[in-house]
Coordinates of C-alpha atoms in Angstrom, one line a residue:
M36 CA -0.2 -0.2 0.3
A37 CA 1.1 3.6 -0.7
N38 CA 1.4 5.3 2.6
G39 CA 3.9 8.0 2.4
G40 CA 4.0 11.8 0.8
N41 CA 0.2 12.3 -0.3
Y42 CA -1.1 8.9 0.6
R43 CA -2.5 7.2 3.9
E44 CA -3.8 3.9 2.2
L45 CA -3.2 1.9 5.0
R46 CA -6.4 4.0 7.1
W47 CA -8.6 2.3 4.9
F48 CA -6.7 -1.2 3.7
T49 CA -5.3 -3.9 5.0
P50 CA -2.6 -5.6 2.7
W51 CA -2.8 -9.3 1.9
S52 CA 0.2 -10.7 3.7
K53 CA -0.2 -14.4 2.5
P54 CA 1.7 -14.6 -0.7
R55 CA 0.4 -17.6 -3.0
E56 CA -2.3 -18.0 -0.6
V57 CA -6.2 -18.2 -1.7
E58 CA -9.1 -18.4 0.6
E59 CA -12.7 -19.2 -0.3
H60 CA -14.7 -15.8 0.6
F61 CA -18.2 -16.1 1.3
L62 CA -20.4 -13.6 -1.0
P63 CA -23.2 -11.5 0.2
R64 CA -26.6 -13.1 -0.4
T65 CA -27.4 -10.2 -2.9
I66 CA -24.7 -11.0 -4.9
Q67 CA -25.1 -14.6 -4.6
K68 CA -28.7 -14.2 -6.2
I69 CA -27.1 -12.5 -9.1
T70 CA -24.4 -14.6 -9.9
G71 CA -25.5 -17.9 -8.6
Q72 CA -22.3 -18.8 -6.5
E73 CA -21.8 -18.6 -3.1
T74 CA -18.1 -18.4 -2.7
V75 CA -15.4 -16.8 -4.7
P76 CA -11.4 -17.4 -4.5
F77 CA -10.0 -14.4 -2.6
G78 CA -6.1 -14.0 -2.0
D79 CA -3.0 -13.8 -4.3
A80 CA -3.8 -15.9 -7.4
V81 CA -3.9 -15.1 -11.4
L82 CA -6.4 -16.0 -13.9
A83 CA -5.8 -18.8 -16.4
T84 CA -8.1 -18.8 -19.5
K85 CA -7.6 -21.2 -22.1
D86 CA -5.0 -19.2 -24.1
T87 CA -2.9 -17.2 -21.7
C88 CA -2.6 -16.3 -18.1
I89 CA -3.4 -12.9 -16.4
G90 CA -1.9 -11.4 -13.3
S91 CA -2.6 -8.1 -11.7
E92 CA -0.8 -5.5 -9.5
I93 CA -1.7 -2.1 -8.0
C94 CA -0.4 1.4 -8.3
E95 CA 2.3 1.1 -5.6
E96 CA 3.3 -2.4 -6.6
L97 CA 4.8 -1.3 -9.8
W98 CA 7.3 0.9 -7.9
L99 CA 8.6 -1.4 -5.5
P100 CA 11.9 -3.3 -6.3
N101 CA 10.3 -6.5 -6.0
S102 CA 7.3 -6.0 -7.9
P103 CA 4.5 -8.8 -8.1
H104 CA 5.1 -8.9 -11.9
I105 CA 8.4 -10.3 -11.6
E106 CA 7.6 -13.5 -10.3
M107 CA 4.3 -13.5 -12.0
G108 CA 6.4 -13.5 -15.1
L109 CA 8.5 -16.2 -14.1
D110 CA 5.7 -18.2 -13.4
G111 CA 4.2 -17.7 -16.9
V112 CA 1.9 -14.9 -16.6
E113 CA 1.7 -13.0 -19.7
I114 CA -0.4 -10.2 -19.4
F115 CA -0.3 -7.9 -16.6
T116 CA -2.9 -5.1 -15.4
N117 CA -2.2 -2.4 -13.1
S118 CA -5.4 -0.2 -11.8
S119 CA -3.1 2.9 -11.0
G120 CA -3.9 5.9 -8.8
S121 CA -0.7 7.8 -10.0
H122 CA -0.6 11.6 -9.5
H123 CA 1.0 14.0 -11.5
E124 CA 4.3 16.0 -10.6
L125 CA 6.5 17.9 -13.1
R126 CA 9.1 15.9 -15.0
K127 CA 7.2 12.3 -13.4
A128 CA 6.0 10.9 -16.8
H129 CA 9.1 9.6 -17.6
I130 CA 9.7 7.7 -14.6
R131 CA 6.4 5.8 -14.8
V132 CA 6.8 5.1 -18.3
D133 CA 10.4 3.7 -17.8
L134 CA 8.9 1.4 -14.8
V135 CA 6.5 -0.1 -17.3
R136 CA 8.9 -0.6 -20.2
S137 CA 11.5 -2.1 -18.1
A138 CA 8.6 -4.7 -16.1
T139 CA 8.3 -6.3 -19.9
A140 CA 12.1 -5.5 -21.1
K141 CA 13.5 -8.1 -18.6
N142 CA 10.8 -10.4 -18.3
G143 CA 8.9 -10.1 -21.5
G144 CA 5.2 -9.9 -21.4
I145 CA 2.2 -7.1 -22.3
Y146 CA 1.6 -4.7 -19.2
L147 CA -1.3 -2.5 -19.4
L148 CA -1.5 0.5 -17.2
S149 CA -4.7 2.6 -16.6
N150 CA -4.5 5.7 -14.4
L151 CA -7.2 7.8 -12.5
K152 CA -7.8 11.3 -14.5
G153 CA -8.8 14.2 -12.4
C154 CA -8.9 16.3 -9.3
D155 CA -8.7 13.9 -6.1
S156 CA -10.9 16.4 -4.3
D157 CA -8.1 17.6 -2.7
R158 CA -4.3 18.7 -3.8
L159 CA -3.7 16.0 -6.3
Y160 CA -4.4 15.8 -9.8
F161 CA -4.3 12.4 -11.6
D162 CA -3.2 12.9 -15.1
G163 CA -4.3 9.8 -17.0
C164 CA -1.5 8.7 -19.1
A165 CA -2.6 5.2 -19.6
M166 CA -0.3 3.0 -21.8
I167 CA 0.3 -0.6 -23.3
S168 CA 3.9 -2.2 -23.2
L169 CA 5.1 -5.1 -24.9
N170 CA 8.4 -6.9 -24.5
G171 CA 9.9 -3.4 -23.6
D172 CA 8.5 -1.5 -26.3
L173 CA 5.4 0.9 -26.0
V174 CA 2.4 0.4 -28.4
A175 CA 0.0 2.7 -27.1
Q176 CA -0.3 5.8 -25.2
G177 CA -3.2 7.5 -23.8
A178 CA -3.3 11.5 -23.6
Q179 CA -1.9 13.0 -20.1
F180 CA -4.1 15.8 -19.7
S181 CA -7.3 15.9 -20.9
L182 CA -11.0 17.1 -19.9
S183 CA -12.8 13.9 -20.9
D184 CA -13.8 11.5 -17.7
V185 CA -12.8 8.3 -19.6
E186 CA -10.5 7.1 -22.1
V187 CA -10.2 3.5 -23.6
L188 CA -6.9 2.6 -24.9
T189 CA -6.5 -0.3 -26.8
A190 CA -3.8 -2.3 -29.0
T191 CA -3.6 -5.9 -31.1
L192 CA -0.8 -7.7 -29.9
D193 CA 0.6 -11.6 -30.7
L194 CA 0.8 -13.8 -27.6
E195 CA 3.5 -15.6 -29.5
D196 CA 5.7 -12.6 -29.5
V197 CA 5.7 -12.9 -25.6
R198 CA 6.8 -16.7 -25.9
G199 CA 9.4 -16.1 -28.6
Y200 CA 10.7 -13.1 -26.7
R201 CA 11.1 -15.1 -23.2
A202 CA 12.3 -18.0 -24.8
H203 CA 15.1 -16.4 -26.0
I204 CA 16.7 -15.2 -22.6
S205 CA 18.2 -18.3 -21.3
S206 CA 18.9 -16.9 -17.7
R207 CA 15.4 -16.0 -17.4
C208 CA 14.2 -19.6 -18.2
I209 CA 16.7 -21.0 -15.6
T210 CA 15.2 -18.5 -13.0
A211 CA 11.6 -19.3 -14.0
S212 CA 12.3 -23.0 -13.3
R213 CA 12.8 -22.2 -9.5
V214 CA 9.8 -20.0 -9.1
T215 CA 7.1 -21.2 -6.5
S216 CA 3.6 -21.2 -8.9
F217 CA 0.8 -19.1 -8.3
H218 CA -2.7 -20.3 -7.7
R219 CA -4.6 -20.2 -10.8
V220 CA -8.2 -19.5 -11.4
R221 CA -9.3 -20.9 -14.3
V222 CA -11.5 -19.3 -16.8
E223 CA -13.6 -20.9 -19.6
F224 CA -12.9 -18.5 -22.5
S225 CA -10.5 -17.3 -24.5
L226 CA -8.7 -13.4 -25.8
S227 CA -7.6 -15.0 -29.2
S228 CA -9.3 -16.8 -31.8
F229 CA -8.4 -19.4 -34.3
D230 CA -9.1 -17.2 -37.4
D231 CA -7.4 -14.2 -36.5
I232 CA -3.8 -14.8 -38.6
Y233 CA -4.7 -12.0 -40.6
T234 CA -5.3 -9.4 -37.7
L235 CA -2.9 -6.6 -38.1
T236 CA -0.9 -5.9 -34.9
S237 CA 0.3 -2.8 -33.1
N238 CA 3.6 -1.3 -34.0
P239 CA 6.0 0.1 -31.0
I240 CA 5.7 4.0 -31.0
Q241 CA 7.8 6.8 -29.5
W242 CA 6.4 8.1 -26.4
K243 CA 5.9 11.9 -26.7
Y244 CA 6.6 13.7 -23.6
H245 CA 5.4 17.1 -22.3
S246 CA 7.7 19.7 -21.8
P247 CA 7.6 20.9 -18.0
E248 CA 6.2 24.2 -19.6
E249 CA 3.6 22.5 -21.0
E250 CA 2.9 20.6 -17.9
I251 CA 2.2 23.7 -15.9
S252 CA -0.3 25.3 -18.6
L253 CA -2.1 21.7 -18.8
G254 CA -1.9 19.9 -15.2
P255 CA -3.1 22.6 -13.3
A256 CA -5.7 24.0 -15.9
C257 CA -7.0 20.8 -15.5
W258 CA -7.2 20.5 -11.7
L259 CA -9.2 24.1 -11.8
W260 CA -11.7 22.8 -14.3
D261 CA -12.4 19.7 -12.6
Y262 CA -12.5 21.4 -9.2
L263 CA -14.7 24.5 -10.6
R264 CA -17.7 22.4 -12.3
R265 CA -17.9 20.2 -9.2
S266 CA -17.9 22.8 -6.6
K267 CA -21.0 24.8 -8.4
Q268 CA -19.1 27.8 -8.3
S269 CA -19.5 30.6 -11.2
G270 CA -15.6 31.1 -11.7
F271 CA -12.7 32.7 -10.2
L272 CA -11.7 35.9 -8.5
L273 CA -7.7 36.4 -9.1
P274 CA -5.6 39.3 -7.1
L275 CA -3.6 40.5 -10.4
S276 CA -0.6 42.0 -9.3
G277 CA 1.4 42.5 -12.4
G278 CA 4.1 40.2 -11.1
I279 CA 5.5 36.8 -12.5
D280 CA 3.3 34.6 -10.0
S281 CA -0.1 36.0 -10.3
S282 CA 0.2 36.6 -14.1
A283 CA 1.3 32.8 -14.1
A284 CA -2.0 31.8 -12.5
A285 CA -4.0 34.0 -14.9
C286 CA -2.5 32.2 -17.8
I287 CA -3.1 28.8 -16.2
V288 CA -6.8 29.9 -16.1
Y289 CA -6.6 31.0 -19.4
S290 CA -5.2 27.7 -20.5
M291 CA -8.3 26.0 -18.9
C292 CA -10.4 28.3 -21.0
C293 CA -8.5 26.8 -24.2
L294 CA -8.9 23.4 -23.1
V295 CA -12.6 23.9 -22.5
C296 CA -13.1 25.5 -26.1
E297 CA -11.2 22.8 -27.6
A298 CA -12.9 19.8 -26.0
I299 CA -16.7 21.7 -27.2
D300 CA -14.9 21.9 -30.5
L301 CA -14.5 18.1 -30.4
G302 CA -17.9 17.1 -29.3
N303 CA -17.5 16.7 -25.7
C304 CA -21.1 17.2 -24.7
E305 CA -20.1 16.9 -21.1
V306 CA -17.7 19.6 -21.0
L307 CA -20.3 22.0 -22.6
H308 CA -23.1 20.8 -20.3
D309 CA -20.5 21.8 -17.6
A310 CA -19.7 25.3 -19.1
R311 CA -23.4 26.3 -19.3
Q312 CA -24.0 25.2 -15.6
I313 CA -21.1 27.4 -14.7
V314 CA -22.2 30.6 -16.6
N315 CA -26.1 29.8 -15.8
D316 CA -27.2 29.9 -19.3
E317 CA -28.6 26.4 -20.7
T318 CA -28.2 27.9 -24.3
Y319 CA -24.7 29.1 -24.1
T320 CA -21.7 28.2 -26.4
P321 CA -18.2 29.5 -25.7
K322 CA -17.2 31.8 -28.7
S323 CA -13.3 31.8 -27.9
P324 CA -11.0 31.2 -24.8
Q325 CA -11.1 35.1 -24.3
E326 CA -15.1 35.4 -24.7
F327 CA -15.4 32.3 -21.9
C328 CA -12.6 33.9 -19.9
K329 CA -14.7 37.0 -19.5
H330 CA -17.5 34.9 -18.0
I331 CA -15.6 32.8 -15.3
L332 CA -12.6 34.8 -14.4
T333 CA -12.4 38.3 -12.8
T334 CA -8.9 39.8 -12.2
C335 CA -8.4 42.6 -9.3
Y336 CA -5.8 45.1 -9.1
M337 CA -6.0 46.1 -5.7
S338 CA -3.5 49.3 -5.2
T339 CA -2.3 51.5 -2.6
E340 CA -0.2 54.5 -2.2
N341 CA 3.0 52.1 -2.8
S342 CA 1.9 50.4 -5.7
S343 CA 3.6 51.7 -9.2
K344 CA 2.1 52.7 -12.4
E345 CA 4.3 50.1 -14.1
T346 CA 2.6 47.1 -12.4
N347 CA -0.9 48.8 -12.7
D348 CA -0.5 49.2 -16.4
R349 CA 0.8 45.5 -16.9
A350 CA -1.8 43.6 -14.9
K351 CA -4.6 45.8 -17.1
L352 CA -2.8 44.8 -20.3
L353 CA -2.5 41.2 -19.2
A354 CA -6.3 41.2 -18.3
E355 CA -7.3 42.6 -21.7
Q356 CA -5.2 40.0 -23.5
I357 CA -6.8 37.1 -21.7
G358 CA -10.3 38.7 -21.7
S359 CA -10.9 38.6 -18.0
Y360 CA -13.2 40.9 -16.3
H361 CA -11.0 43.4 -14.8
L362 CA -11.1 45.6 -11.4
T363 CA -9.0 48.1 -9.9
P364 CA -10.1 49.1 -6.5
N365 CA -7.9 51.7 -4.4
V366 CA -7.7 49.9 -0.7
D367 CA -5.7 52.8 0.8
T368 CA -9.0 54.3 2.5
A369 CA -9.2 50.5 4.5
V370 CA -5.4 50.4 5.4
K371 CA -5.6 53.9 6.8
A372 CA -8.7 53.2 9.0
I373 CA -6.9 50.1 10.5
V374 CA -3.9 51.8 11.3
G375 CA -6.2 54.7 12.6
V376 CA -7.8 52.4 14.9
F377 CA -4.3 51.5 16.3
S378 CA -3.4 54.8 16.7
A379 CA -6.2 55.9 18.4
V380 CA -5.8 53.3 21.0
T381 CA -2.2 53.5 21.5
G382 CA -1.4 57.0 20.6
K383 CA 1.5 55.8 18.7
I384 CA 1.7 56.3 14.5
P385 CA 3.9 53.5 12.9
Q386 CA 6.1 54.6 10.2
F387 CA 7.8 52.9 7.0
R388 CA 11.7 52.1 7.6
A389 CA 11.9 54.9 4.5
H390 CA 10.3 57.6 7.0
G391 CA 12.5 56.5 10.2
G392 CA 10.4 53.9 11.6
S393 CA 12.0 50.7 13.0
G394 CA 11.9 47.1 11.3
R395 CA 8.6 46.0 13.6
E396 CA 6.8 49.2 12.2
N397 CA 8.2 48.5 8.7
L398 CA 6.6 45.1 8.6
A399 CA 3.6 45.2 10.4
L400 CA 2.6 48.3 8.0
Q401 CA 3.4 45.8 5.3
N402 CA 1.1 43.1 6.8
V403 CA -1.8 45.4 7.1
Q404 CA -1.9 46.1 3.4
A405 CA -1.3 42.7 2.5
R406 CA -4.3 41.4 4.8
I407 CA -6.6 44.1 3.6
R408 CA -5.8 42.7 0.4
M409 CA -7.1 39.3 1.3
V410 CA -10.5 40.7 3.1
T411 CA -11.1 42.5 -0.1
A412 CA -10.5 39.9 -2.6
Y413 CA -13.0 38.1 -0.6
L414 CA -15.9 40.4 -0.5
F415 CA -15.5 41.0 -4.4
A416 CA -15.7 37.3 -4.8
Q417 CA -18.8 37.4 -2.9
L418 CA -20.6 40.3 -4.2
S419 CA -18.8 41.1 -7.7
L420 CA -21.3 39.0 -9.6
W421 CA -24.2 40.1 -7.6
A422 CA -23.5 43.8 -8.6
R423 CA -23.4 42.8 -11.9
G424 CA -26.9 41.3 -11.9
L425 CA -25.4 37.8 -12.2
P426 CA -26.1 34.8 -10.1
G427 CA -23.4 32.8 -7.9
G428 CA -20.0 33.5 -6.1
L429 CA -16.4 33.3 -7.3
L430 CA -13.6 31.2 -6.0
V431 CA -10.4 33.0 -4.7
L432 CA -7.1 32.0 -6.3
G433 CA -4.1 32.8 -4.5
S434 CA -0.6 33.2 -6.0
A435 CA 2.3 32.1 -3.7
N436 CA 4.9 29.7 -5.3
V437 CA 6.4 26.8 -3.7
D438 CA 9.7 28.7 -2.8
E439 CA 8.2 31.7 -1.2
S440 CA 6.0 28.8 1.0
L441 CA 9.3 27.1 1.9
R442 CA 10.9 30.4 3.0
G443 CA 8.0 31.6 4.5
Y444 CA 8.0 34.5 2.3
M445 CA 4.4 35.7 2.8
T446 CA 2.0 37.3 5.5
K447 CA -0.1 35.1 7.1
Y448 CA -3.7 35.5 6.1
D449 CA -2.8 37.8 3.4
C450 CA -3.9 37.4 -0.6
S451 CA -1.8 34.2 -0.7
S452 CA -4.8 33.2 1.4
A453 CA -7.6 31.9 -0.8
D454 CA -9.6 28.9 -1.6
L455 CA -7.2 27.6 -4.1
N456 CA -3.8 28.1 -5.5
P457 CA -2.6 26.5 -9.2
I458 CA 0.9 27.6 -8.5
G459 CA 1.7 26.7 -5.1
G460 CA 3.6 23.5 -5.8
I461 CA 5.7 25.0 -8.6
S462 CA 8.8 26.8 -8.2
K463 CA 9.8 30.5 -9.3
T464 CA 12.7 29.1 -11.7
D465 CA 9.8 27.2 -13.4
L466 CA 7.1 29.8 -13.5
R467 CA 9.7 32.2 -15.7
S468 CA 10.1 29.1 -17.9
F469 CA 6.2 28.7 -18.1
I470 CA 5.9 32.6 -18.5
Q471 CA 8.2 32.8 -21.4
Y472 CA 6.4 29.6 -22.7
S473 CA 2.9 31.5 -22.7
V474 CA 4.0 34.5 -24.6
A475 CA 4.1 32.4 -27.6
K476 CA 1.8 29.7 -26.8
F477 CA -1.3 31.9 -25.9
Q478 CA 0.0 35.0 -28.0
L479 CA 0.3 37.1 -24.8
P480 CA 2.6 39.9 -25.8
A481 CA 1.8 41.4 -22.2
L482 CA 4.2 38.6 -20.6
T483 CA 7.3 40.1 -21.9
S484 CA 7.4 43.1 -19.5
I485 CA 6.2 41.2 -16.8
M486 CA 9.2 38.4 -17.1
T487 CA 11.6 41.5 -17.3
A488 CA 10.5 43.2 -13.9
P489 CA 11.8 42.5 -10.9
P490 CA 9.9 40.4 -8.3
T491 CA 8.5 43.0 -5.8
A492 CA 5.7 43.0 -2.9
E493 CA 5.2 46.6 -3.6
L494 CA 4.2 46.8 0.3
E495 CA 7.1 49.9 1.1
P496 CA 7.0 53.2 -0.1
L497 CA 8.2 54.1 -3.6
T498 CA 11.2 56.0 -4.4
D499 CA 11.0 59.0 -6.9
G500 CA 7.6 57.2 -8.1
R501 CA 9.4 53.8 -8.6
V502 CA 9.7 50.7 -6.6
S503 CA 12.6 50.4 -4.6
Q504 CA 11.3 46.9 -2.7
N505 CA 13.0 43.7 -4.2
D506 CA 11.9 40.0 -3.2
E507 CA 15.1 38.2 -3.3
D508 CA 17.0 41.2 -1.1
D509 CA 14.1 41.1 1.2
M510 CA 14.4 37.2 1.5
G511 CA 18.4 37.4 1.8
M512 CA 18.4 34.6 -0.8
T513 CA 17.4 33.8 -4.3
Y514 CA 14.6 31.7 -6.0
A515 CA 17.5 29.2 -7.5
D516 CA 18.9 28.8 -4.0
L517 CA 15.5 28.3 -2.5
S518 CA 14.8 25.4 -5.1
V519 CA 17.9 23.7 -4.2
Y520 CA 17.4 24.0 -0.3
G521 CA 13.8 22.7 -1.1
K522 CA 15.0 19.6 -2.6
L523 CA 18.1 18.8 -0.2
R524 CA 15.7 19.4 2.8
K525 CA 12.7 17.2 1.6
V526 CA 13.9 14.8 -1.2
V527 CA 17.2 13.9 0.3
K528 CA 16.1 14.2 3.9
T529 CA 19.0 17.0 5.0
G530 CA 19.0 18.7 8.1
P531 CA 21.5 21.9 8.4
Y532 CA 24.7 19.9 9.0
S533 CA 24.0 17.6 6.2
M534 CA 23.2 19.9 3.6
F535 CA 25.8 22.3 4.5
C536 CA 28.3 19.2 3.7
K537 CA 26.2 18.5 0.3
L538 CA 26.6 22.2 -0.8
L539 CA 30.4 22.3 0.1
M540 CA 30.7 20.4 -3.2
A541 CA 28.1 21.6 -5.3
W542 CA 28.9 25.5 -4.5
R543 CA 32.9 25.5 -4.9
T544 CA 32.6 28.7 -6.1
L545 CA 32.1 29.9 -2.1
S546 CA 34.3 29.5 0.8
P547 CA 32.9 27.1 3.6
R548 CA 32.1 30.2 5.7
Q549 CA 29.8 31.5 2.8
V550 CA 28.1 28.0 2.5
A551 CA 27.7 28.0 6.3
E552 CA 26.0 31.5 6.5
K553 CA 23.5 30.7 3.5
V554 CA 22.7 27.2 5.0
K555 CA 22.1 28.7 8.7
L556 CA 20.4 31.9 6.9
F557 CA 17.9 29.4 5.2
F558 CA 16.9 27.2 8.1
R559 CA 16.5 30.1 10.4
M560 CA 14.0 31.9 8.2
Y561 CA 12.4 28.4 7.5
S562 CA 11.9 27.5 11.1
I563 CA 10.7 30.8 12.0
N564 CA 8.0 30.8 9.4
R565 CA 7.1 27.1 9.7
H566 CA 4.1 28.0 11.3
K567 CA 2.5 29.6 8.3
M568 CA 2.3 26.1 6.9
T569 CA -0.4 25.3 8.9
T570 CA -2.7 28.1 7.0
L571 CA -1.4 27.3 3.6
T572 CA -4.0 27.6 0.7
P573 CA -4.6 24.2 -0.8
S574 CA -2.2 24.0 -3.7
Y575 CA -1.8 22.0 -6.9
H576 CA 0.7 19.4 -5.9
A577 CA 3.5 19.7 -8.6
E578 CA 6.9 19.6 -6.8
S579 CA 8.9 16.7 -4.8
Y580 CA 9.9 19.4 -2.3
S581 CA 6.4 21.0 -1.5
P582 CA 6.3 22.1 2.2
D583 CA 2.6 21.4 2.3
D584 CA 1.8 20.9 6.0
N585 CA -1.7 19.5 5.4
R586 CA -0.6 15.8 4.1
F587 CA 2.5 15.8 2.1
D588 CA 5.2 17.5 4.4
L589 CA 4.3 16.4 7.9
R590 CA 6.7 18.6 10.4
P591 CA 6.8 20.3 13.3
F592 CA 5.9 24.1 13.1
L593 CA 7.6 25.2 16.5
Y594 CA 11.4 25.0 16.2
N595 CA 14.3 25.8 18.0
T596 CA 15.1 28.5 15.8
A597 CA 18.6 28.8 16.8
W598 CA 19.6 25.4 15.8
P599 CA 22.8 25.2 18.6
W600 CA 23.6 21.6 18.0
Q601 CA 23.4 21.5 14.3
F602 CA 24.9 25.0 14.0
R603 CA 27.6 24.9 16.1
C604 CA 28.8 21.2 14.3
I605 CA 28.8 23.5 11.0
D606 CA 30.8 26.2 12.7
E607 CA 33.4 23.5 14.1
Q608 CA 33.5 21.8 10.3
V609 CA 34.1 25.7 8.6
S610 CA 37.1 26.1 11.5
S611 CA 38.6 23.2 10.6
L612 CA 38.2 23.6 6.7
E613 CA 39.8 26.9 7.4
E614 CA 42.5 25.9 9.5
N615 CA 43.4 23.3 6.9
R616 CA 43.5 25.5 4.1
K617 CA 45.9 28.0 6.0
E618 CA 48.3 25.1 6.7
D619 CA 48.0 24.2 2.8
G620 CA 48.6 27.8 1.9
C621 CA 45.5 28.3 0.4
E622 CA 43.5 31.7 0.1
E623 CA 39.9 32.5 1.0
V624 CA 37.4 33.3 -1.6
D625 CA 36.2 36.9 -1.0

């Protein structure tokens, strides 16, 4: 059973722990009445038809080092089936394909992999990607991303090809002679016939992989569509700041609109029915992605006195090009009212650092703006359609990326707090590439200026009318570094000292002391802000190093942020390395 990461299958199921054993299971009377039988074989067995033998394994078993198909194949099973529940992750498809190919390459046979499709009513998207493999070759490929609920994949194959392939491998035949046999449940029918000699068989194909940018445009878009139609809401509201993250979220919604229009053009009646329910018009048919986007996406640029004209213009231009219904409320009145309440009670007026205030004042004033934007977003999500004379409400979309969540570079309960976040499991580096891809793919030239603009929260006063705040300067680390930290922390399972040791070799252009300072800064900020993960907006799971506290990355949120033992070990190692360098006559890197 899958029982790690996103899965807790042992809550619901108990794995069968008696290999090669079968029991007689008494059927409920309702089934007895239909089938005319009282019992059924239950356990670890295979099906023997008149012409072949069929074995089955479930999702997680394909990923095991001792997968059941290995000994099944050695015992003469020729066809393997796998009813899988494998979720999408960026760059994961090739692993799934390689596992299926290797299952039949070493042992011969036919492997049929089916997979779930759609949102799991949570943070995962199951991406289909069904396939059929014969003797190490792929002969059929299903769609990886699709709005269709069901897809049927077929291939015509010759069982004699399996037998000839296996007979050719002498070492396999010797190993097969020593295997313990599976219990066979005999079935009185054949998969083939005597008069199929002229039937054409399927030829091997080359698997077509999506690029990471294509995966970002398709996976979260399908997830959003499935969530929207099943939630019975009327669309989305997205706070659009004119930066890369919110623009990427807008592009994903636009990609969803493109997929909907394509499916309807291909005659998908279910998608058309869902679209009509969402817009509350039984005669509606989308004319274009932009026209459909106008119905289901409301974008909102919430300005303050610290917002620049450049970001306002970029948000407005992108909204025009994707077709969203765009609003531009100014929230200064609300911000000043909240600060005024504080001043009336305490007699103190907090100031930004640029105006002589302390770090605490500066951060608090930024947080007020960010939190007011969340409240404003939810107000418009509930009432903007009402104001336009339309029924329904909107789901609020957030747009904090996975690296910001890992670092905790967000305000708790700001406009990163939302109903859904399509980019919450995607790194800033991949989002930049996705924006570049979207310029040409969706014909959105507005994204060009967004790409070149420095990332900024725009929560501090402008300098001569221009933005002075920069995200990477505020964080004290780059987004590229955060991706490295995230993978080492989650995937490689390193703590501070182990990460320091790994990065010593990876970052040879830096001195040991510089590496140590970077690692210690990351762990200090990560541990200080880990509590924010307990309220993280449900996000599309796309990365192996997601810090999602709900089910994927279960960790404490109260740490000793000084990390005294770990940091002391790092400092001792740095001192030792520096001493050795001095003895060897090496100079420190500046």
